[in-house]
mmCIF file of C-alpha atoms in Angstrom:
data_model
loop_
_atom_site.group_PDB
_atom_site.id
_atom_site.type_symbol
_atom_site.label_atom_id
_atom_site.label_comp_id
_atom_site.label_asym_id
_atom_site.label_seq_id
_atom_site.Cartn_x
_atom_site.Cartn_y
_atom_site.Cartn_z
ATOM 1 C CA MET D 1 100.730 52.598 117.068
ATOM 2 C CA ARG D 2 101.193 50.495 120.102
ATOM 3 C CA ILE D 3 100.641 52.127 123.575
ATOM 4 C CA LEU D 4 103.996 52.998 125.297
ATOM 5 C CA ASP D 5 104.459 53.391 129.007
ATOM 6 C CA ALA D 6 106.541 55.993 130.491
ATOM 7 C CA LYS D 7 109.845 53.834 130.479
ATOM 8 C CA ALA D 8 109.324 52.890 126.812
ATOM 9 C CA LEU D 9 108.743 56.541 125.878
ATOM 10 C CA ALA D 10 111.906 57.602 127.740
ATOM 11 C CA THR D 11 113.783 54.884 125.824
ATOM 12 C CA LEU D 12 112.390 56.034 122.633
ATOM 13 C CA SER D 13 113.267 59.648 123.365
ATOM 14 C CA ALA D 14 116.929 58.562 123.830
ATOM 15 C CA GLN D 15 116.864 56.552 120.612
ATOM 16 C CA ILE D 16 115.369 59.488 118.687
ATOM 17 C CA ARG D 17 118.328 61.672 119.810
ATOM 18 C CA ILE D 18 120.760 59.027 118.472
ATOM 19 C CA TRP D 19 118.991 58.818 115.088
ATOM 20 C CA ALA D 20 118.957 62.620 114.927
ATOM 21 C CA GLU D 21 122.752 62.757 115.369
ATOM 22 C CA GLU D 22 123.285 60.031 112.821
ATOM 23 C CA LEU D 23 121.127 62.064 110.334
ATOM 24 C CA GLY D 24 123.263 65.133 110.699
ATOM 25 C CA PHE D 25 121.298 67.152 113.193
ATOM 26 C CA SER D 26 123.458 68.898 115.705
ATOM 27 C CA ALA D 27 120.887 69.031 118.515
ATOM 28 C CA LEU D 28 117.311 67.929 119.323
ATOM 29 C CA GLY D 29 114.744 69.176 121.906
ATOM 30 C CA ILE D 30 111.384 68.135 122.721
ATOM 31 C CA SER D 31 108.582 70.591 124.011
ATOM 32 C CA ASP D 32 104.871 70.264 124.748
ATOM 33 C CA ALA D 33 103.993 72.858 122.010
ATOM 34 C CA GLY D 34 102.686 75.305 124.511
ATOM 35 C CA ILE D 35 103.829 78.741 123.303
ATOM 36 C CA ASP D 36 100.845 81.027 124.338
ATOM 37 C CA GLU D 37 103.137 83.730 125.551
ATOM 38 C CA ALA D 38 105.096 83.754 122.206
ATOM 39 C CA GLY D 39 101.778 83.918 120.418
ATOM 40 C CA ALA D 40 100.650 87.050 122.444
ATOM 41 C CA ALA D 41 104.037 88.659 121.605
ATOM 42 C CA LEU D 42 103.606 87.952 117.898
ATOM 43 C CA GLN D 43 100.163 89.580 118.061
ATOM 44 C CA GLU D 44 101.604 92.701 119.628
ATOM 45 C CA TRP D 45 104.524 92.711 117.072
ATOM 46 C CA ILE D 46 101.920 92.506 114.225
ATOM 47 C CA SER D 47 99.811 95.296 115.733
ATOM 48 C CA LYS D 48 102.802 97.620 115.497
ATOM 49 C CA GLY D 49 103.109 96.894 111.782
ATOM 50 C CA TRP D 50 106.656 95.876 112.295
ATOM 51 C CA HIS D 51 106.220 92.839 109.947
ATOM 52 C CA GLY D 52 106.190 95.257 106.963
ATOM 53 C CA GLU D 53 105.028 93.669 103.745
ATOM 54 C CA MET D 54 105.042 90.183 105.293
ATOM 55 C CA GLY D 55 101.158 89.928 105.225
ATOM 56 C CA PHE D 56 101.327 86.147 105.715
ATOM 57 C CA MET D 57 102.577 86.765 109.365
ATOM 58 C CA ALA D 58 99.224 88.416 110.114
ATOM 59 C CA ARG D 59 97.081 86.118 108.042
ATOM 60 C CA HIS D 60 98.315 82.893 109.819
ATOM 61 C CA ALA D 61 99.044 84.129 113.320
ATOM 62 C CA ASP D 62 96.469 81.853 114.961
ATOM 63 C CA LYS D 63 98.065 78.794 113.552
ATOM 64 C CA ARG D 64 101.576 79.930 114.549
ATOM 65 C CA SER D 65 100.689 79.833 118.126
ATOM 66 C CA SER D 66 98.586 76.752 118.172
ATOM 67 C CA ALA D 67 100.301 73.416 117.073
ATOM 68 C CA PRO D 68 97.047 71.463 116.872
ATOM 69 C CA ALA D 69 95.859 73.993 114.216
ATOM 70 C CA LEU D 70 98.518 72.429 111.956
ATOM 71 C CA LEU D 71 98.284 68.799 113.309
ATOM 72 C CA PRO D 72 95.206 67.808 115.378
ATOM 73 C CA GLU D 73 96.109 65.842 118.496
ATOM 74 C CA THR D 74 99.648 67.185 118.642
ATOM 75 C CA LYS D 75 101.187 66.379 122.035
ATOM 76 C CA ARG D 76 104.787 67.179 121.338
ATOM 77 C CA VAL D 77 107.102 69.108 118.999
ATOM 78 C CA ILE D 78 110.425 67.717 118.173
ATOM 79 C CA SER D 79 112.736 70.578 117.304
ATOM 80 C CA VAL D 80 116.098 69.974 115.537
ATOM 81 C CA ARG D 81 119.098 72.108 114.526
ATOM 82 C CA MET D 82 121.527 71.854 111.618
ATOM 83 C CA GLN D 83 124.737 73.954 111.570
ATOM 84 C CA TYR D 84 125.553 75.885 108.473
ATOM 85 C CA TRP D 85 128.583 78.162 109.263
ATOM 86 C CA PRO D 86 130.633 78.015 106.142
ATOM 87 C CA GLU D 87 134.167 77.756 107.393
ATOM 88 C CA ALA D 88 135.658 77.714 103.950
ATOM 89 C CA ALA D 89 133.948 80.965 102.889
ATOM 90 C CA ALA D 90 135.926 84.260 102.499
ATOM 91 C CA ASP D 91 136.130 86.066 105.762
ATOM 92 C CA ALA D 92 132.859 87.848 106.328
ATOM 93 C CA TRP D 93 134.301 91.096 107.831
ATOM 94 C CA SER D 94 136.726 91.356 104.963
ATOM 95 C CA VAL D 95 133.946 91.160 102.346
ATOM 96 C CA LEU D 96 131.848 93.716 104.160
ATOM 97 C CA ALA D 97 134.693 96.046 104.331
ATOM 98 C CA SER D 98 135.265 95.960 100.554
ATOM 99 C CA PRO D 99 132.709 98.358 98.782
ATOM 100 C CA THR D 100 133.337 96.590 95.494
ATOM 101 C CA HIS D 101 132.406 93.140 96.724
ATOM 102 C CA ALA D 102 129.028 91.619 97.292
ATOM 103 C CA TYR D 103 128.030 90.307 100.666
ATOM 104 C CA VAL D 104 125.569 87.381 100.832
ATOM 105 C CA ALA D 105 124.374 86.076 104.052
ATOM 106 C CA ARG D 106 126.304 83.083 105.211
ATOM 107 C CA TYR D 107 123.248 80.828 105.211
ATOM 108 C CA ALA D 108 122.668 81.390 101.502
ATOM 109 C CA LEU D 109 126.146 80.645 100.179
ATOM 110 C CA GLY D 110 125.565 76.923 99.600
ATOM 111 C CA ARG D 111 122.558 74.655 98.984
ATOM 112 C CA ASP D 112 119.039 75.637 100.011
ATOM 113 C CA TYR D 113 118.428 73.965 103.243
ATOM 114 C CA HIS D 114 114.562 73.412 103.109
ATOM 115 C CA ARG D 115 114.649 70.180 101.045
ATOM 116 C CA LEU D 116 117.732 68.728 102.538
ATOM 117 C CA MET D 117 116.532 69.219 106.236
ATOM 118 C CA ARG D 118 112.955 68.116 105.253
ATOM 119 C CA ARG D 119 114.194 64.919 103.859
ATOM 120 C CA ARG D 120 116.323 64.194 106.937
ATOM 121 C CA LEU D 121 113.279 65.029 109.180
ATOM 122 C CA GLN D 122 111.298 62.403 107.124
ATOM 123 C CA ARG D 123 113.970 59.848 107.562
ATOM 124 C CA LEU D 124 113.741 60.384 111.231
ATOM 125 C CA ALA D 125 110.012 59.961 111.239
ATOM 126 C CA ASP D 126 110.517 56.723 109.204
ATOM 127 C CA ARG D 127 112.904 55.418 111.896
ATOM 128 C CA ILE D 128 110.364 56.163 114.645
ATOM 129 C CA THR D 129 107.597 54.454 112.651
ATOM 130 C CA ALA D 130 109.760 51.336 112.142
ATOM 131 C CA LYS D 131 110.187 51.183 115.923
ATOM 132 C CA VAL D 132 106.731 51.935 117.308
ATOM 133 C CA GLY D 133 104.375 51.591 114.334
ATOM 134 C CA GLU D 134 102.374 54.138 112.669
ATOM 135 C CA PHE D 135 101.970 57.531 114.459
ATOM 136 C CA ARG D 136 100.583 60.954 113.619
ATOM 137 C CA TYR D 137 103.256 63.618 112.676
ATOM 138 C CA ARG D 138 104.126 66.348 110.236
ATOM 139 C CA ALA D 139 107.490 67.663 109.364
ATOM 140 C CA PHE D 140 108.163 71.401 108.859
ATOM 141 C CA VAL D 141 111.108 73.320 107.572
ATOM 142 C CA ASP D 142 109.969 76.894 107.274
ATOM 143 C CA SER D 143 107.091 75.545 105.148
ATOM 144 C CA ALA D 144 104.093 76.505 107.310
ATOM 145 C CA PRO D 145 103.094 79.000 109.955
ATOM 146 C CA VAL D 146 105.413 77.588 112.710
ATOM 147 C CA MET D 147 106.902 79.591 115.482
ATOM 148 C CA GLU D 148 110.127 77.689 115.193
ATOM 149 C CA LYS D 149 112.278 79.756 117.428
ATOM 150 C CA PRO D 150 109.910 79.812 120.542
ATOM 151 C CA LEU D 151 109.345 75.998 120.095
ATOM 152 C CA ALA D 152 113.083 75.336 119.947
ATOM 153 C CA GLN D 153 113.665 77.427 122.997
ATOM 154 C CA ALA D 154 110.859 75.589 124.816
ATOM 155 C CA GLY D 155 112.537 72.283 123.702
ATOM 156 C CA GLY D 156 115.832 73.605 125.327
ATOM 157 C CA ILE D 157 118.142 73.723 122.292
ATOM 158 C CA GLY D 158 118.830 77.442 122.690
ATOM 159 C CA TRP D 159 117.289 80.770 123.724
ATOM 160 C CA ILE D 160 115.967 83.661 121.618
ATOM 161 C CA GLY D 161 118.591 86.422 121.810
ATOM 162 C CA LYS D 162 118.324 90.184 121.825
ATOM 163 C CA HIS D 163 118.717 89.980 117.964
ATOM 164 C CA THR D 164 115.693 87.526 117.872
ATOM 165 C CA ASN D 165 117.782 84.653 116.549
ATOM 166 C CA LEU D 166 118.129 81.454 118.487
ATOM 167 C CA ILE D 167 121.383 81.043 120.264
ATOM 168 C CA ASP D 168 123.134 78.030 121.875
ATOM 169 C CA PRO D 169 125.839 78.836 124.419
ATOM 170 C CA GLY D 170 128.093 76.196 122.962
ATOM 171 C CA SER D 171 127.537 76.621 119.197
ATOM 172 C CA GLY D 172 126.238 80.050 118.629
ATOM 173 C CA SER D 173 123.358 80.843 116.229
ATOM 174 C CA TRP D 174 124.570 79.636 112.739
ATOM 175 C CA PHE D 175 121.940 76.984 112.307
ATOM 176 C CA PHE D 176 118.828 76.137 110.649
ATOM 177 C CA LEU D 177 115.722 74.814 112.506
ATOM 178 C CA GLY D 178 113.125 72.197 111.659
ATOM 179 C CA GLU D 179 110.231 70.497 113.468
ATOM 180 C CA LEU D 180 108.433 67.224 113.759
ATOM 181 C CA TYR D 181 104.967 67.707 115.174
ATOM 182 C CA THR D 182 103.738 64.470 116.784
ATOM 183 C CA ASP D 183 101.093 62.803 118.813
ATOM 184 C CA LEU D 184 103.730 60.805 120.678
ATOM 185 C CA PRO D 185 103.695 61.918 124.463
ATOM 186 C CA LEU D 186 107.472 61.849 124.837
ATOM 187 C CA PRO D 187 109.247 63.368 127.929
ATOM 188 C CA ILE D 188 109.766 67.109 127.485
ATOM 189 C CA ASP D 189 113.159 68.870 127.831
ATOM 190 C CA PRO D 190 113.763 71.848 130.130
ATOM 191 C CA PRO D 191 113.484 75.210 128.159
ATOM 192 C CA GLY D 192 116.533 77.123 127.116
ATOM 193 C CA ARG D 193 117.598 79.879 129.474
ATOM 194 C CA ASP D 194 118.703 83.391 128.311
ATOM 195 C CA HIS D 195 122.395 84.101 128.570
ATOM 196 C CA CYS D 196 122.353 87.423 126.850
ATOM 197 C CA GLY D 197 122.838 89.369 130.095
ATOM 198 C CA SER D 198 123.895 93.052 129.658
ATOM 199 C CA CYS D 199 125.414 92.435 126.264
ATOM 200 C CA ARG D 200 124.170 94.674 123.574
ATOM 201 C CA ARG D 201 126.678 94.136 120.759
ATOM 202 C CA CYS D 202 123.953 92.889 118.258
ATOM 203 C CA ILE D 203 121.897 96.013 119.056
ATOM 204 C CA ASP D 204 124.805 98.366 118.514
ATOM 205 C CA ALA D 205 125.973 96.561 115.338
ATOM 206 C CA CYS D 206 122.676 96.821 113.537
ATOM 207 C CA PRO D 207 123.339 99.303 110.544
ATOM 208 C CA THR D 208 119.687 100.575 110.461
ATOM 209 C CA GLY D 209 118.615 100.449 114.111
ATOM 210 C CA ALA D 210 116.137 97.536 113.518
ATOM 211 C CA LEU D 211 117.086 95.948 116.895
ATOM 212 C CA ASP D 212 116.773 99.139 119.082
ATOM 213 C CA THR D 213 114.173 97.428 121.149
ATOM 214 C CA PRO D 214 115.890 94.253 122.557
ATOM 215 C CA TYR D 215 114.397 90.981 121.643
ATOM 216 C CA GLN D 216 112.139 92.678 119.012
ATOM 217 C CA LEU D 217 112.977 93.115 115.350
ATOM 218 C CA ASP D 218 111.351 96.059 113.323
ATOM 219 C CA ALA D 219 111.481 94.176 110.008
ATOM 220 C CA ARG D 220 110.820 97.349 108.154
ATOM 221 C CA GLN D 221 114.303 98.624 109.164
ATOM 222 C CA CYS D 222 116.034 95.191 108.818
ATOM 223 C CA ILE D 223 118.500 94.779 105.879
ATOM 224 C CA ALA D 224 117.676 91.077 105.680
ATOM 225 C CA TYR D 225 114.058 91.858 105.260
ATOM 226 C CA LEU D 226 114.624 94.750 102.820
ATOM 227 C CA THR D 227 116.881 92.644 100.550
ATOM 228 C CA ILE D 228 114.877 89.494 100.730
ATOM 229 C CA GLU D 229 111.235 89.732 101.721
ATOM 230 C CA HIS D 230 110.528 93.372 100.710
ATOM 231 C CA LYS D 231 108.996 93.136 97.165
ATOM 232 C CA THR D 232 108.739 96.899 96.282
ATOM 233 C CA ALA D 233 111.228 99.876 96.313
ATOM 234 C CA ILE D 234 113.597 99.890 99.095
ATOM 235 C CA PRO D 235 112.986 103.008 101.291
ATOM 236 C CA GLU D 236 115.566 105.729 100.036
ATOM 237 C CA SER D 237 116.481 106.637 103.538
ATOM 238 C CA LEU D 238 117.797 103.082 104.131
ATOM 239 C CA ARG D 239 119.573 102.488 100.902
ATOM 240 C CA ALA D 240 123.024 103.967 102.099
ATOM 241 C CA ALA D 241 123.070 101.865 105.211
ATOM 242 C CA ILE D 242 122.677 98.695 103.229
ATOM 243 C CA GLY D 243 126.234 98.990 102.029
ATOM 244 C CA ASN D 244 127.275 96.131 100.001
ATOM 245 C CA ARG D 245 124.791 93.631 101.346
ATOM 246 C CA ILE D 246 122.784 92.255 98.389
ATOM 247 C CA PHE D 247 121.134 89.298 100.080
ATOM 248 C CA GLY D 248 120.507 89.194 103.834
ATOM 249 C CA CYS D 249 122.600 90.717 106.750
ATOM 250 C CA ASP D 250 124.754 88.871 109.295
ATOM 251 C CA ASP D 251 126.052 91.764 111.357
ATOM 252 C CA CYS D 252 124.172 90.937 114.531
ATOM 253 C CA GLN D 253 125.249 87.411 114.490
ATOM 254 C CA LEU D 254 128.829 88.212 113.497
ATOM 255 C CA VAL D 255 129.366 90.326 116.575
ATOM 256 C CA CYS D 256 127.621 87.810 119.010
ATOM 257 C CA PRO D 257 130.205 86.501 121.388
ATOM 258 C CA HIS D 258 128.501 83.018 121.367
ATOM 259 C CA ASN D 259 129.611 82.774 117.690
ATOM 260 C CA ARG D 260 133.228 83.253 118.364
ATOM 261 C CA ASP D 261 134.043 79.580 118.173
ATOM 262 C CA ALA D 262 131.056 78.395 116.183
ATOM 263 C CA PRO D 263 131.371 74.892 114.716
ATOM 264 C CA ARG D 264 131.699 74.240 111.029
ATOM 265 C CA GLY D 265 128.506 73.605 109.274
ATOM 266 C CA ASP D 266 127.313 70.804 107.208
ATOM 267 C CA SER D 267 129.423 70.423 103.875
ATOM 268 C CA ALA D 268 126.090 70.729 101.909
ATOM 269 C CA PHE D 269 126.185 74.551 102.723
ATOM 270 C CA SER D 270 129.702 75.215 101.562
ATOM 271 C CA PRO D 271 129.872 78.265 99.161
ATOM 272 C CA ARG D 272 129.171 77.770 95.516
ATOM 273 C CA PHE D 273 129.911 79.853 92.410
ATOM 274 C CA GLY D 274 132.173 82.016 94.198
ATOM 275 C CA LEU D 275 129.329 83.930 95.919
ATOM 276 C CA ASP D 276 131.259 84.344 99.060
ATOM 277 C CA ARG D 277 133.772 86.761 97.334
ATOM 278 C CA SER D 278 132.031 88.025 94.011
ATOM 279 C CA GLU D 279 132.454 91.467 92.710
ATOM 280 C CA LEU D 280 129.374 93.588 92.506
ATOM 281 C CA ALA D 281 130.265 94.635 88.864
ATOM 282 C CA SER D 282 130.384 91.015 87.785
ATOM 283 C CA LEU D 283 127.085 90.020 89.288
ATOM 284 C CA PHE D 284 125.498 93.186 87.827
ATOM 285 C CA GLU D 285 126.321 91.943 84.325
ATOM 286 C CA TRP D 286 124.229 88.885 84.755
ATOM 287 C CA ASP D 287 121.253 88.439 82.690
ATOM 288 C CA GLU D 288 118.200 86.485 83.911
ATOM 289 C CA GLU D 289 119.466 83.178 82.405
ATOM 290 C CA SER D 290 122.767 83.448 84.261
ATOM 291 C CA PHE D 291 120.705 84.347 87.477
ATOM 292 C CA MET D 292 118.795 81.123 87.109
ATOM 293 C CA ARG D 293 121.702 79.045 86.389
ATOM 294 C CA TYR D 294 123.976 80.239 89.275
ATOM 295 C CA THR D 295 121.214 80.191 91.887
ATOM 296 C CA ALA D 296 119.941 76.699 91.065
ATOM 297 C CA GLY D 297 119.234 74.821 94.339
ATOM 298 C CA SER D 298 120.098 78.097 96.263
ATOM 299 C CA ALA D 299 117.910 80.052 98.708
ATOM 300 C CA ILE D 300 118.653 83.091 96.472
ATOM 301 C CA ARG D 301 116.527 81.743 93.689
ATOM 302 C CA ARG D 302 113.374 82.693 95.463
ATOM 303 C CA LEU D 303 114.366 86.361 95.368
ATOM 304 C CA GLY D 304 113.982 86.472 91.618
ATOM 305 C CA PHE D 305 115.984 88.294 89.026
ATOM 306 C CA GLU D 306 114.318 91.660 89.398
ATOM 307 C CA ARG D 307 114.909 92.063 93.134
ATOM 308 C CA TRP D 308 118.432 90.630 92.785
ATOM 309 C CA MET D 309 119.304 93.526 90.363
ATOM 310 C CA ARG D 310 117.503 95.959 92.580
ATOM 311 C CA ASN D 311 119.737 94.965 95.401
ATOM 312 C CA ILE D 312 122.827 95.015 93.518
ATOM 313 C CA ALA D 313 122.107 98.410 91.982
ATOM 314 C CA VAL D 314 121.896 99.774 95.577
ATOM 315 C CA ALA D 315 125.147 98.198 96.531
ATOM 316 C CA LEU D 316 126.871 99.606 93.509
ATOM 317 C CA GLY D 317 125.603 103.006 94.410
ATOM 318 C CA ASN D 318 127.252 102.581 97.833
ATOM 319 C CA SER D 319 130.478 101.292 96.234
ATOM 320 C CA THR D 320 133.841 103.100 95.738
ATOM 321 C CA PRO D 321 132.909 106.079 93.348
ATOM 322 C CA HIS D 322 134.100 105.502 89.741
ATOM 323 C CA GLU D 323 132.929 106.500 86.260
ATOM 324 C CA ASP D 324 133.109 102.809 85.195
ATOM 325 C CA THR D 325 130.468 102.195 87.903
ATOM 326 C CA ILE D 326 128.334 104.787 86.515
ATOM 327 C CA ARG D 327 128.725 103.585 83.004
ATOM 328 C CA LEU D 328 127.819 99.939 84.155
ATOM 329 C CA LEU D 329 124.761 101.215 86.025
ATOM 330 C CA LYS D 330 123.595 103.266 82.899
ATOM 331 C CA SER D 331 124.114 100.248 80.604
ATOM 332 C CA LYS D 332 121.174 98.401 82.513
ATOM 333 C CA LEU D 333 118.636 101.261 82.388
ATOM 334 C CA GLY D 334 115.461 100.210 80.750
ATOM 335 C CA CYS D 335 116.530 96.504 80.415
ATOM 336 C CA ILE D 336 114.704 95.109 83.422
ATOM 337 C CA SER D 337 111.873 96.948 84.979
ATOM 338 C CA ALA D 338 110.799 100.446 86.451
ATOM 339 C CA LEU D 339 111.530 99.170 89.853
ATOM 340 C CA VAL D 340 115.247 98.354 88.939
ATOM 341 C CA ASP D 341 115.462 101.581 87.111
ATOM 342 C CA GLU D 342 114.407 103.529 90.172
ATOM 343 C CA HIS D 343 117.342 101.997 92.060
ATOM 344 C CA ILE D 344 119.789 102.389 89.285
ATOM 345 C CA ASN D 345 118.952 106.057 89.054
ATOM 346 C CA TRP D 346 119.431 106.498 92.683
ATOM 347 C CA ALA D 347 122.830 104.772 92.569
ATOM 348 C CA ILE D 348 124.044 106.763 89.637
ATOM 349 C CA HIS D 349 123.102 110.011 91.492
ATOM 350 C CA ARG D 350 124.941 108.735 94.714
ATOM 351 C CA GLN D 351 127.998 107.823 92.620
ATOM 352 C CA GLN D 352 128.022 111.259 91.040
ATOM 353 C CA GLU D 353 127.563 113.028 94.374
ATOM 354 C CA MET D 354 130.606 111.045 95.839
ATOM 355 C CA LEU D 355 132.722 111.827 92.752
ATOM 356 C CA ALA D 356 131.938 115.503 93.155
ATOM 357 C CA GLY D 357 133.234 115.331 96.681
#
């Protein structure tokens, strides 16, 4: 790589932003990778045990707060955003209000973003290489211990809201994040400023109280964690609050005023296989082959069939009470695993209780 003076670096930074837009990124910010304060907050969060079963958060905490631990000589982090709001999807509130339908987090209705975004970051790196020659970099899309939200805030492309998601005042929070660690000493952007003010809609909307401490998430109470990351039995005390949410939870984002006019997402994230409006009973009739077929290329695939059925069993327990639902639940007993059976039995009992009045 040739040595670049301040003027050349500023010109390169402007060019990188143009390339990023051409590649489909909705915003780009550059930070100096200094996130010591966020690292300390992470350690405090872990010490509370709020990471639940996510042991990897504790194992790699040191790497998360130190960019050079992942790429020696890192001088800057280029953070990018990609919008995913699926405008064509069934209305989120309508699905949540229908006990017989399944709610899937908006980010998971279309293609898995990881590979798509990673390829675009690589293309961005290739363009930089063509311009300045070989330079040191690593691209990340939720693929390593990276504190993507603090880095994105440091780069000015949003702020971390009270629901712990990154928010941009103009385009809300329905976006994915990716990073390019680099040894290029590019000019940095001013950090994002907090615009939450006294608003607490996300806190009040959380079905389980996981956001009762503003700007901190108790993952053990979070429906997104319970239905995706949690690998064992869902605590019985939280099952009723899950409602019909079978993969993730968007309530805190749905009520955020900054999402009122959220821009449409990339077409790659448009709903597939009708998962934006599927009936719980239909999904519960899937076998493992069906699960593998209909989740190909989807973020849902990583859940696995067992936990998919665990989640649907809970949602069926919370659905409109009906003898047909009980018969459907009973038909799957002994077919998958003891874990699923536990949740099916809970769901049957809950249905019976509701029918009894």
